[in-house]
Amino acid sequence: MARLLVTGGAGFIGANFVHYWTAQYPEDRVVVLDALTYAGNRASLEAVADCKQYRFVNESIVNEDVVCELLREERIDTLVHFAAESHVDRSISGPAAFINTNIVGTHNLLQAARSVWLDSDDAPASHRFHHVSTDEVYGSLGPSDPGFSETTPYAPSSPYSASKAASDHLVRAYHHTYGLQVTTSNCSNNYGPYQFPEKLIPLMIVNALDGKPLPVYGDGSNIRDWLYVADHVRAIDLVIKRGEVGETYNVGGNEERANIDIVNTICEAIDAAFAADPGLAARFPDAPAAGGRDSASLITSVKDRPGHDWRYAIDASRAQRELGFSPQHDFIGGLQNTINWMLDNEAWWRAVMDGSYRDWVAKHYAVD
Ligand code: NAD
Ligand code: DAU
């Protein structure tokens, strides 16, 4: 039986990971440590609230004493680190929070892990520190460049990706210098249930339903590789169980698409959903699709993101070869699941967007 500390478990990927892990390994202890920033929502963990092995702690990773205490008290042997400031646009308008959480916070976790797992008498027999990182640390690709591999040199270009790159280096340094048992995964763009509607895919779905403009940066030609979140959390499981200590694994969906194509695909899927279900027009009267018009009429070209990376692509051959990982969801299937989930969970996204989920949480839970 493993005893996990999951940082950032109330965020998008962290919550999906907690759902997955508690279903897959019900005997394992799962302690979530989350500061509940605007991106962290306890409502996203409602489904696991009654699991007997689950505990939620509302604290910051920047508080090293809290982390040390939790590692000891809960006899944690596996730390899975998702907590971060994760949105590139926010890192451009306010980089300081990214330095604090992504660099200082990660370093605090490493110090706590070192002190409890390496320098104390009551350390667990074995331990693992898994760091969840991003493909953005590798910078931007040209049209015919090969995908990022684990040996591609780091060239981060936004304050977000620079802070994640720094955290990756610190994680590896703690392995090299102190022998901490670490692994890292660098993944491409995720999408799926519980993603905060500031990221491209959920933002476009919400705006199309509410009849608001669909803001496409620049000419929409920028390319990302997309992975359905359920595949990402399965890949992390494989890295934790089969990955070599000290090593890094790149994870991707092999689904490179231009932003404008993604937005058009979302618009077509929403138009089709409204055509198939007349009830949607009554629920979302401001959607163009409610009046039989194309959602694509909302597409609006806006000023480009400063320093906007043009293309990301992943060479995931190592994860496939050494871990047996390959995605189970293709982009069209994953996108349809995501749209269906958003249609079925309107209360969740309205509440997280206007902050009222905090009132909802206050009514449902006593906060630790
Ligand atoms: P998210 O923004 O949805 O969630 C981040 C979570 O971290 C939130 O619950 C937030 O409350 C919590 N958090 C923030 N600061 C904290 C602090 N100081 N202490 C404790 N908790 C704190 O992010 P996400 O999209 O789920 O990403 C999770 C991780 O995966 C991040 O490290 C990100 O860099 C990485 N990643 C994300 C993607 C993607 O496409 N979303 C792709 C690859 C890697
Ligand atoms: O590649 C992995 C990364 O993917 C993660 O590490 C980050 O945490 C995650 O936020 C994501 O970063 P991106 O910047 O690629 O994601 P975002 O959803 O913000 O944007 C995707 C693309 O869409 C990007 O080229 C910018 C563009 N975009 C985004 C928004 C929010 C638009 O054209 N319009 C928008 O309104």
Coordinates of N, CA and C in Angstrom, one line a residue, residues 4 15 46 61 74 85 87-88 93 102 122 124 127 136 148 200 208 213 228-229 233 237 250 275 338 346 357:
L4 N 0.4 8.5 -0.6 CA 0.7 9.6 -1.5 C 0.4 11.0 -0.9
A15 N -6.8 16.9 -9.9 CA -8.1 16.3 -9.6 C -8.4 15.1 -10.4
E46 N -15.2 16.6 -5.2 CA -16.4 16.2 -4.5 C -16.6 14.6 -4.6
I61 N 2.4 24.9 -0.7 CA 3.7 24.2 -0.7 C 4.8 25.1 -0.3
E74 N 1.8 11.6 8.1 CA 1.0 10.7 7.2 C 1.9 9.6 6.7
E85 N 1.5 27.6 -10.6 CA 0.8 28.6 -11.4 C 1.0 28.1 -12.8
H87 N -0.9 29.2 -16.0 CA -1.4 29.8 -17.2 C -0.4 30.9 -17.8
V88 N 0.0 30.6 -19.0 CA 1.0 31.5 -19.6 C 0.7 33.0 -19.6
S93 N 1.4 38.8 -17.4 CA 1.0 40.0 -16.7 C 1.4 40.0 -15.2
N102 N 6.2 28.1 -8.4 CA 6.8 27.0 -9.2 C 8.3 26.8 -8.9
D122 N 13.2 7.9 10.9 CA 12.0 7.2 10.6 C 11.5 7.3 9.2
P124 N 10.6 6.3 5.3 CA 10.1 5.0 4.7 C 11.2 4.2 4.0
H127 N 11.2 5.7 -1.3 CA 10.4 6.9 -1.6 C 10.4 7.3 -3.0
E136 N 6.7 22.9 -22.5 CA 7.1 24.3 -22.8 C 8.5 24.6 -22.4
F148 N 10.1 17.4 -29.5 CA 11.0 17.5 -28.3 C 11.2 16.1 -27.8
L200 N -7.4 27.4 -23.6 CA -8.0 27.5 -25.0 C -9.3 26.7 -25.1
A208 N -18.7 30.0 -26.6 CA -19.6 29.6 -27.7 C -21.0 29.4 -27.1
P213 N -17.5 36.4 -27.9 CA -16.4 36.3 -28.9 C -15.5 35.1 -28.5
Y228 N -5.5 14.0 -24.0 CA -6.7 14.0 -23.1 C -6.2 13.7 -21.7
V229 N -6.7 14.4 -20.7 CA -6.1 14.3 -19.4 C -6.1 12.9 -18.8
V233 N -2.8 11.2 -16.8 CA -2.7 10.7 -15.4 C -2.3 9.2 -15.5
D237 N 1.1 7.5 -13.7 CA 1.1 6.2 -12.9 C 2.2 5.3 -13.4
N250 N 9.0 12.1 -21.7 CA 8.2 13.1 -22.4 C 6.9 12.3 -22.8
A275 N -28.1 20.8 -32.7 CA -29.0 20.3 -33.7 C -29.6 19.0 -33.2
T338 N -15.2 16.0 -23.7 CA -15.0 17.3 -22.9 C -16.2 18.1 -23.1
E346 N -22.6 22.3 -16.1 CA -22.6 23.8 -16.2 C -22.5 24.4 -14.8
Y357 N -17.8 29.0 -6.1 CA -17.6 27.7 -5.6 C -17.1 27.7 -4.2

